[in-house]
Amino acid sequence: MTKIIHLIYIHLLSLFGINRVVKNVHEGESARFEFKTILFIIISLLYCFLFYILLQTFFTDGFLILPIAFLFSSIFCLLYDFNQVKAILFQAEDTLFLFSLPIDKKEIVLSKLFTIYFKNIFFAFLFMISALLAARFTLLLNQTFILLFLVMILFIPVLPIVIASICFYANSYFKMHFLKLRVALFISIFVVLCFFLFFILPDVYITRSNIMFLISKLCRLYPISYLFSQSLSQMNLFLFFAYLMIHIGIIYLYIVFLSFDYPKICSVMRGRKKKSFIVYKKRSNKKRFFGLVHKELVYLFSYSLYFKNSYSLTIIGSIFLVFMFLILPYRSYDSFLSYFNLFGPLVLSVIASLGLSGIHAFSLERKNLDMLGSFPVSFGQVFFAKMLTNFLLLFVLILFNATFLMLVVKPNTFVIVMLYVLPIFVSLFHIFFSLLLDSCFIDKANQSESAIIKERLLPIVPIFLSFSYLVFPFLFPNVLGYKYILGSLLVISISEIICCLLFYFVARRKLIRKIFYS
Amino acid sequence: MLEIKKYSLEYIKGKKVINKLNLYVKEGDIYAFVGRNGAGKTSTIKSIVGINHITEGDILLDGISILKQPIAFKKRIAYVPDTPILYEHLTGIQYLLFIADMYDLTEEKRDTMIQTYAKTFELYEDLNDIIESYSHGMKQKLVLVAAFLHDPKLYILDEPFVGLDPKASFTLKKLLKEKAEQGKIIFFSTHVLEVAEKLCNKIAILKEGKLVVDGEMKKVLQEHSLEELFMELVVDD
């Protein structure tokens, strides 16, 4: 028993920088709390305040607020755990070391689950207390109620942890053994979602009461949430104990199941998979250029952080656009529709230009630029391969957004053409400009603080440029009309591309020296 | 034939790192390029492969200049850097296919070469793994496999034996000898003088950017060992 306590203690020390804070306090530097920890707490409290305001504004029934918060906390924990189970439970660096110590497998599993649990319980408490505060006027708050409520919060993270770890394991298993099936599954989910968004949801008249009905239905559908709300509303101890026993039973069975073959599962998850056949891809006749494009694409998709960093703003923008039209009741506002009927291409251009892959494309290559320099490829091939790759992904999003707006807003022919053409030219300019910017300011050898700061500040320039397009309509007198504004923007973006091309040809030699020479 | 003609290199104007270096390496030669740290070996190698500028002079391979026809020159060479430079997020096979694309290999030749050399270096089984998970030695092997893929005329290797296990080192030495017998040029820098002495038929010793020794290994050494000669010529105290 002492071993498990020690294990949990060791794991807990790493939570939220506690160990460093404790060390600072021990060394008499109590004022020096970890900046990250403080920031984390402030942001969490801000989110909770937002959650509190939202619940208080939209819902009046206290016994609806609590299960909604319960459901929300469970979903939040589940999403959070998808990352945590990988890092803590399956692929942690210390797991192999722990196996070499005389500790029972169940104890190792339990200590790791506890670490994830403690991270979850922090969020669960914050959200549930916010919900309790929002519902305080409509509930009869007595000591028994609060006691039951607090005890039940303690069990919120249990199911999300179990579900997340099973999902993560299943996903990894499919990734290793049935990659094609997994891809097919994701594509079918995406297609079903698109079908739902495009054809079914627009026909449902979305009102506040409909949303409330949907949410309350969801809360009832999730049996644990239903059990939670029923135990509190009826103050039923039988239901309360049923709630506790279900959680305890599930977690016990899960620990027994997981610890049965835990070392093997961990080793599989850490990549010791069975050897598969080498697959040689077919090659095109365009060889080097498309070889470079292929490498860029593979690299972009295999380096998830780079991908997220590059396209998250554009993807979020696109999702937000769809969300605005389909979910929010704004759909009925004529002014909103008429704005997109006129300036839809402008908004799409801003969304498309938020793709930031170009700004890191060369600097991320680092030492690989030396290898690229030694290959029989020209600077132009490398540069334009990067440009094409970055554009291809944005092009897919542009097509999606433009088609969506065309179907929903039903604009005139001029705007339909502009919906496709304007974002394409604007994004082409942005990628070109970002690549030039990156190649001009790249600092291969120098890794000093100023070089790092310079690298981090560089993306601000294209982001600032993107948002500056939104000011465009205000720069022209109203009498000129939207056609004039959109046309001018198109001419400007084409001119900008020409300027970039001229700069590229003038500065080519200098850029080659900067990029390829050590 | 590799010709380095009056090659000079300056990073700061007026401060020559390499001063009018002349070197001629014939087909079938295994040329060792040795010198102390900072003597200019890696700088010279980087200029040969086109990733360092050339302040003065020229470098030619079979009459093709790196300055005038860089693409044609680079098609005929393979470069192995001192530390393996790789795209860590790709798998081994993805990296090799990319390299094959860069050198315009046909599908048939590419697949055969990958199989041959990956199996020679005992890396074939690991080619589906992400490079990030490779050990230093495996990364070095992958760079070597990539270098042999397009069967180049000139092999430029910067410290190629670092990180290799004894078996892989032996395999590499054997392969280099075979390539030299086939009329290829091997040009490599090393700090392991015993390897240079046993493997190479020619040697160049660089000191502060200037050649102090250049010629046939046997003639240069006479009755000395390479280590003794190196200490005598390069080390001041």
Short mmCIF file of N, CA, C and O in Angstrom, two decimals, chain A residues 271 273 275-284 286-292 294-296 298-299 302-304 365 367-378 381 386 513 516-518, chain B residues 11 46 49-53 70-71 74-75 77 79 81 83 85-90 93-95 97-107 110-111 114-115 124-129 143:
data_model
loop_
_atom_site.label_atom_id
_atom_site.label_comp_id
_atom_site.label_asym_id
_atom_site.label_seq_id
_atom_site.Cartn_x
_atom_site.Cartn_y
_atom_site.Cartn_z
N GLY A 271 5.43 1.61 -30.07
CA GLY A 271 5.89 1.46 -31.45
C GLY A 271 6.54 0.14 -31.77
O GLY A 271 7.03 -0.04 -32.87
N LYS A 273 5.92 -2.62 -33.07
CA LYS A 273 4.87 -3.33 -33.80
C LYS A 273 5.49 -4.38 -34.70
O LYS A 273 6.71 -4.37 -34.92
N LYS A 275 6.63 -6.22 -37.99
CA LYS A 275 7.18 -5.63 -39.19
C LYS A 275 6.22 -5.81 -40.36
O LYS A 275 5.67 -6.88 -40.57
N SER A 276 6.06 -4.76 -41.12
CA SER A 276 5.16 -4.85 -42.27
C SER A 276 5.98 -4.75 -43.55
O SER A 276 7.15 -4.39 -43.53
N PHE A 277 5.32 -5.05 -44.65
CA PHE A 277 6.01 -5.01 -45.93
C PHE A 277 6.30 -3.57 -46.34
O PHE A 277 5.52 -2.67 -46.06
N ILE A 278 7.41 -3.40 -47.02
CA ILE A 278 7.75 -2.07 -47.52
C ILE A 278 6.91 -1.80 -48.77
O ILE A 278 6.84 -2.63 -49.66
N VAL A 279 6.25 -0.65 -48.77
CA VAL A 279 5.43 -0.30 -49.94
C VAL A 279 6.15 0.77 -50.75
O VAL A 279 6.49 1.83 -50.23
N TYR A 280 6.42 0.44 -52.01
CA TYR A 280 7.07 1.41 -52.88
C TYR A 280 5.99 2.15 -53.66
O TYR A 280 5.16 1.52 -54.31
N LYS A 281 6.01 3.47 -53.59
CA LYS A 281 4.97 4.22 -54.30
C LYS A 281 5.32 4.31 -55.79
O LYS A 281 6.48 4.20 -56.17
N LYS A 282 4.28 4.52 -56.59
CA LYS A 282 4.49 4.77 -58.02
C LYS A 282 5.05 6.18 -58.16
O LYS A 282 4.76 7.06 -57.36
N ARG A 283 5.86 6.41 -59.16
CA ARG A 283 6.40 7.76 -59.32
C ARG A 283 5.94 8.37 -60.64
O ARG A 283 5.71 7.68 -61.62
N SER A 284 5.80 9.70 -60.59
CA SER A 284 5.36 10.39 -61.81
C SER A 284 6.57 10.67 -62.69
O SER A 284 7.71 10.52 -62.26
N LYS A 286 7.28 13.55 -63.67
CA LYS A 286 7.78 14.92 -63.42
C LYS A 286 8.82 14.92 -62.31
O LYS A 286 9.35 15.95 -61.92
N LYS A 287 9.13 13.75 -61.81
CA LYS A 287 10.25 13.46 -60.93
C LYS A 287 10.53 14.47 -59.82
O LYS A 287 9.83 14.53 -58.84
N ARG A 288 11.60 15.28 -60.04
CA ARG A 288 12.14 16.03 -58.92
C ARG A 288 11.14 17.01 -58.29
O ARG A 288 11.00 17.07 -57.09
N PHE A 289 10.48 17.80 -59.14
CA PHE A 289 9.56 18.81 -58.62
C PHE A 289 8.44 18.14 -57.82
O PHE A 289 8.17 18.52 -56.68
N PHE A 290 7.82 17.12 -58.41
CA PHE A 290 6.73 16.46 -57.69
C PHE A 290 7.25 15.60 -56.54
O PHE A 290 6.52 15.35 -55.58
N GLY A 291 8.49 15.18 -56.66
CA GLY A 291 9.12 14.50 -55.53
C GLY A 291 9.20 15.43 -54.33
O GLY A 291 8.91 15.05 -53.20
N LEU A 292 9.56 16.67 -54.61
CA LEU A 292 9.64 17.68 -53.55
C LEU A 292 8.25 17.97 -52.98
O LEU A 292 8.07 18.08 -51.77
N HIS A 294 5.68 15.99 -53.05
CA HIS A 294 5.25 14.80 -52.30
C HIS A 294 5.87 14.80 -50.91
O HIS A 294 5.20 14.56 -49.90
N LYS A 295 7.17 15.08 -50.86
CA LYS A 295 7.87 15.12 -49.56
C LYS A 295 7.24 16.18 -48.65
O LYS A 295 6.99 15.94 -47.47
N GLU A 296 6.95 17.35 -49.20
CA GLU A 296 6.36 18.44 -48.42
C GLU A 296 5.00 18.00 -47.85
O GLU A 296 4.70 18.24 -46.69
N VAL A 298 3.84 14.87 -47.40
CA VAL A 298 4.00 13.81 -46.39
C VAL A 298 4.49 14.41 -45.08
O VAL A 298 3.99 14.09 -44.00
N TYR A 299 5.44 15.32 -45.19
CA TYR A 299 6.02 15.95 -43.99
C TYR A 299 4.97 16.75 -43.23
O TYR A 299 4.88 16.69 -42.01
N SER A 302 2.62 14.34 -41.57
CA SER A 302 3.20 13.50 -40.51
C SER A 302 3.70 14.32 -39.33
O SER A 302 3.93 13.79 -38.26
N TYR A 303 3.88 15.63 -39.53
CA TYR A 303 4.35 16.49 -38.45
C TYR A 303 3.13 17.27 -37.96
O TYR A 303 2.86 18.38 -38.42
N SER A 304 2.41 16.67 -37.00
CA SER A 304 1.09 17.21 -36.65
C SER A 304 1.17 18.64 -36.10
O SER A 304 0.31 19.46 -36.37
N GLU A 365 13.04 23.56 -41.96
CA GLU A 365 13.95 22.61 -42.61
C GLU A 365 15.28 22.52 -41.87
O GLU A 365 15.93 21.49 -41.84
N LYS A 367 18.71 22.01 -40.65
CA LYS A 367 19.90 21.37 -41.23
C LYS A 367 19.59 20.68 -42.56
O LYS A 367 20.48 20.46 -43.38
N ASN A 368 18.29 20.33 -42.76
CA ASN A 368 17.93 19.65 -44.01
C ASN A 368 18.19 20.52 -45.22
O ASN A 368 18.31 20.01 -46.34
N LEU A 369 18.24 21.83 -45.00
CA LEU A 369 18.54 22.72 -46.13
C LEU A 369 19.92 22.40 -46.71
O LEU A 369 20.15 22.56 -47.91
N ASP A 370 20.84 21.96 -45.85
CA ASP A 370 22.18 21.57 -46.33
C ASP A 370 22.06 20.39 -47.29
O ASP A 370 22.72 20.34 -48.31
N MET A 371 21.22 19.42 -46.91
CA MET A 371 21.04 18.24 -47.77
C MET A 371 20.37 18.64 -49.08
O MET A 371 20.78 18.23 -50.15
N LEU A 372 19.30 19.48 -48.96
CA LEU A 372 18.61 19.93 -50.17
C LEU A 372 19.57 20.65 -51.09
O LEU A 372 19.50 20.53 -52.31
N GLY A 373 20.49 21.41 -50.49
CA GLY A 373 21.49 22.14 -51.28
C GLY A 373 22.42 21.22 -52.03
O GLY A 373 22.94 21.57 -53.10
N SER A 374 22.64 20.02 -51.48
CA SER A 374 23.55 19.09 -52.14
C SER A 374 22.83 18.23 -53.18
O SER A 374 23.47 17.49 -53.91
N PHE A 375 21.50 18.31 -53.25
CA PHE A 375 20.75 17.54 -54.26
C PHE A 375 20.73 18.29 -55.59
O PHE A 375 20.81 19.53 -55.60
N PRO A 376 20.53 17.54 -56.68
CA PRO A 376 20.47 18.23 -57.97
C PRO A 376 19.12 18.89 -58.22
O PRO A 376 18.41 18.54 -59.16
N VAL A 377 18.74 19.80 -57.33
CA VAL A 377 17.50 20.55 -57.51
C VAL A 377 17.80 22.05 -57.42
O VAL A 377 18.69 22.45 -56.67
N SER A 378 17.06 22.83 -58.18
CA SER A 378 17.31 24.27 -58.14
C SER A 378 16.53 24.91 -57.00
O SER A 378 15.59 24.30 -56.47
N GLN A 381 12.88 25.21 -57.80
CA GLN A 381 12.08 23.98 -57.62
C GLN A 381 11.67 23.82 -56.16
O GLN A 381 10.53 23.49 -55.86
N LYS A 386 7.27 24.18 -52.36
CA LYS A 386 6.69 24.57 -51.07
C LYS A 386 5.43 25.39 -51.30
O LYS A 386 4.42 25.22 -50.61
N ARG A 513 21.94 32.01 -51.39
CA ARG A 513 23.05 32.04 -50.41
C ARG A 513 22.51 31.83 -49.00
O ARG A 513 23.07 31.12 -48.19
N PHE A 516 20.64 27.99 -48.92
CA PHE A 516 21.41 26.78 -49.20
C PHE A 516 22.82 26.78 -48.63
O PHE A 516 23.37 25.73 -48.34
N TYR A 517 23.43 27.94 -48.50
CA TYR A 517 24.82 27.95 -48.04
C TYR A 517 24.91 27.87 -46.53
O TYR A 517 24.14 28.48 -45.82
N SER A 518 25.86 27.11 -46.08
CA SER A 518 26.05 26.93 -44.63
C SER A 518 26.56 28.22 -44.01
O SER A 518 27.34 28.92 -44.59
N TYR B 11 34.85 33.61 -45.13
CA TYR B 11 33.56 33.90 -44.51
C TYR B 11 33.50 35.39 -44.18
O TYR B 11 32.47 36.03 -44.32
N LYS B 46 31.83 20.98 -47.98
CA LYS B 46 30.56 21.68 -48.25
C LYS B 46 30.64 22.48 -49.54
O LYS B 46 29.63 22.62 -50.25
N VAL B 49 30.17 20.02 -52.45
CA VAL B 49 28.78 19.59 -52.70
C VAL B 49 27.83 20.76 -52.96
O VAL B 49 26.64 20.55 -53.20
N GLY B 50 28.36 21.96 -52.94
CA GLY B 50 27.55 23.11 -53.35
C GLY B 50 26.77 23.78 -52.25
O GLY B 50 25.84 24.52 -52.53
N ILE B 51 27.13 23.53 -50.99
CA ILE B 51 26.39 24.22 -49.92
C ILE B 51 27.27 25.22 -49.18
O ILE B 51 26.91 25.72 -48.14
N ASN B 52 28.44 25.50 -49.75
CA ASN B 52 29.27 26.61 -49.29
C ASN B 52 29.66 27.39 -50.53
O ASN B 52 29.84 26.79 -51.59
N HIS B 53 29.76 28.69 -50.38
CA HIS B 53 30.17 29.46 -51.55
C HIS B 53 31.66 29.23 -51.82
O HIS B 53 32.37 28.64 -51.00
N PRO B 70 25.65 23.61 -61.61
CA PRO B 70 25.49 22.95 -60.30
C PRO B 70 24.60 21.69 -60.34
O PRO B 70 24.90 20.71 -59.66
N ILE B 71 23.52 21.75 -61.13
CA ILE B 71 22.59 20.61 -61.13
C ILE B 71 23.26 19.37 -61.73
O ILE B 71 23.18 18.27 -61.17
N LYS B 74 25.79 18.05 -59.25
CA LYS B 74 25.22 17.40 -58.07
C LYS B 74 24.60 16.04 -58.40
O LYS B 74 24.46 15.20 -57.52
N LYS B 75 24.19 15.88 -59.67
CA LYS B 75 23.61 14.59 -60.07
C LYS B 75 24.64 13.47 -59.96
O LYS B 75 24.30 12.30 -59.84
N ILE B 77 27.10 13.26 -57.70
CA ILE B 77 27.74 13.09 -56.38
C ILE B 77 26.76 12.56 -55.33
O ILE B 77 25.55 12.62 -55.52
N TYR B 79 26.45 12.88 -50.96
CA TYR B 79 27.04 13.56 -49.81
C TYR B 79 26.52 12.92 -48.51
O TYR B 79 25.33 12.77 -48.32
N PRO B 81 26.77 13.84 -44.66
CA PRO B 81 27.25 14.87 -43.71
C PRO B 81 27.83 14.28 -42.43
O PRO B 81 27.64 13.09 -42.15
N THR B 83 26.98 14.85 -39.32
CA THR B 83 25.90 14.35 -38.45
C THR B 83 24.71 14.04 -39.36
O THR B 83 24.42 14.83 -40.25
N ILE B 85 21.61 14.17 -41.28
CA ILE B 85 20.56 15.19 -41.43
C ILE B 85 19.37 14.51 -42.11
O ILE B 85 19.47 14.05 -43.23
N LEU B 86 18.26 14.45 -41.40
CA LEU B 86 17.11 13.70 -41.92
C LEU B 86 15.80 14.39 -41.56
O LEU B 86 15.76 15.20 -40.65
N TYR B 87 14.75 14.05 -42.29
CA TYR B 87 13.42 14.52 -41.94
C TYR B 87 12.86 13.56 -40.89
O TYR B 87 12.38 12.49 -41.23
N GLU B 88 12.94 13.98 -39.64
CA GLU B 88 12.64 13.08 -38.52
C GLU B 88 11.21 12.55 -38.53
O GLU B 88 10.95 11.50 -37.98
N HIS B 89 10.29 13.29 -39.12
CA HIS B 89 8.88 12.86 -39.06
C HIS B 89 8.50 11.92 -40.20
O HIS B 89 7.37 11.44 -40.24
N LEU B 90 9.41 11.69 -41.12
CA LEU B 90 9.13 10.73 -42.20
C LEU B 90 9.54 9.34 -41.75
O LEU B 90 10.32 9.18 -40.81
N ILE B 93 11.49 4.58 -45.29
CA ILE B 93 11.21 4.31 -46.70
C ILE B 93 10.76 5.59 -47.40
O ILE B 93 11.14 5.85 -48.56
N GLN B 94 9.96 6.41 -46.70
CA GLN B 94 9.53 7.68 -47.31
C GLN B 94 10.73 8.55 -47.63
O GLN B 94 10.80 9.19 -48.69
N TYR B 95 11.71 8.56 -46.74
CA TYR B 95 12.91 9.37 -46.96
C TYR B 95 13.69 8.85 -48.18
O TYR B 95 14.10 9.63 -49.04
N LEU B 97 12.58 7.08 -50.71
CA LEU B 97 11.83 7.32 -51.95
C LEU B 97 11.97 8.78 -52.38
O LEU B 97 12.07 9.09 -53.58
N PHE B 98 11.99 9.66 -51.39
CA PHE B 98 12.19 11.08 -51.69
C PHE B 98 13.56 11.32 -52.34
O PHE B 98 13.68 12.00 -53.36
N ILE B 99 14.58 10.70 -51.76
CA ILE B 99 15.94 10.86 -52.30
C ILE B 99 15.99 10.30 -53.73
O ILE B 99 16.57 10.92 -54.63
N ALA B 100 15.34 9.14 -53.92
CA ALA B 100 15.34 8.53 -55.27
C ALA B 100 14.68 9.46 -56.28
O ALA B 100 15.14 9.57 -57.42
N ASP B 101 13.62 10.14 -55.84
CA ASP B 101 12.96 11.11 -56.72
C ASP B 101 13.90 12.25 -57.09
O ASP B 101 13.89 12.74 -58.22
N MET B 102 14.69 12.66 -56.11
CA MET B 102 15.58 13.80 -56.35
C MET B 102 16.64 13.47 -57.41
O MET B 102 17.11 14.34 -58.12
N TYR B 103 17.01 12.20 -57.49
CA TYR B 103 18.05 11.81 -58.45
C TYR B 103 17.47 11.13 -59.68
O TYR B 103 18.20 10.46 -60.42
N ASP B 104 16.17 11.30 -59.88
CA ASP B 104 15.49 10.79 -61.09
C ASP B 104 15.68 9.29 -61.31
O ASP B 104 15.85 8.84 -62.46
N LEU B 105 15.66 8.50 -60.28
CA LEU B 105 15.82 7.05 -60.47
C LEU B 105 14.53 6.44 -61.03
O LEU B 105 13.43 6.88 -60.68
N THR B 106 14.68 5.43 -61.86
CA THR B 106 13.49 4.74 -62.35
C THR B 106 12.95 3.88 -61.21
O THR B 106 13.69 3.53 -60.29
N GLU B 107 11.67 3.55 -61.31
CA GLU B 107 11.05 2.76 -60.23
C GLU B 107 11.80 1.46 -59.99
O GLU B 107 12.07 1.06 -58.86
N ARG B 110 15.24 2.11 -58.47
CA ARG B 110 15.05 2.59 -57.11
C ARG B 110 14.74 1.44 -56.15
O ARG B 110 15.41 1.31 -55.11
N ASP B 111 13.76 0.61 -56.53
CA ASP B 111 13.35 -0.47 -55.63
C ASP B 111 14.48 -1.48 -55.40
O ASP B 111 14.71 -1.95 -54.28
N ILE B 114 17.22 0.21 -53.16
CA ILE B 114 16.79 0.32 -51.75
C ILE B 114 16.90 -1.05 -51.07
O ILE B 114 17.46 -1.17 -49.98
N GLN B 115 16.40 -2.06 -51.75
CA GLN B 115 16.46 -3.41 -51.17
C GLN B 115 17.90 -3.84 -50.93
O GLN B 115 18.25 -4.32 -49.86
N TYR B 124 16.66 -2.83 -43.50
CA TYR B 124 15.46 -3.05 -44.30
C TYR B 124 14.21 -3.25 -43.43
O TYR B 124 13.15 -2.70 -43.72
N GLU B 125 14.37 -3.99 -42.36
CA GLU B 125 13.24 -4.30 -41.49
C GLU B 125 12.69 -3.07 -40.78
O GLU B 125 11.55 -3.06 -40.33
N ASP B 126 13.55 -2.04 -40.66
CA ASP B 126 13.13 -0.86 -39.89
C ASP B 126 12.68 0.29 -40.79
O ASP B 126 12.42 1.39 -40.29
N LEU B 127 12.61 0.05 -42.07
CA LEU B 127 12.31 1.17 -42.98
C LEU B 127 10.90 1.73 -42.82
O LEU B 127 10.66 2.87 -43.20
N ASN B 128 10.00 0.96 -42.25
CA ASN B 128 8.63 1.47 -42.08
C ASN B 128 8.48 2.29 -40.80
O ASN B 128 7.41 2.82 -40.54
N ASP B 129 9.55 2.38 -40.01
CA ASP B 129 9.45 3.13 -38.76
C ASP B 129 9.78 4.60 -38.99
O ASP B 129 10.48 4.96 -39.93
N VAL B 143 21.37 7.42 -43.93
CA VAL B 143 22.04 8.42 -44.77
C VAL B 143 22.96 7.72 -45.76
O VAL B 143 23.05 8.11 -46.93
#
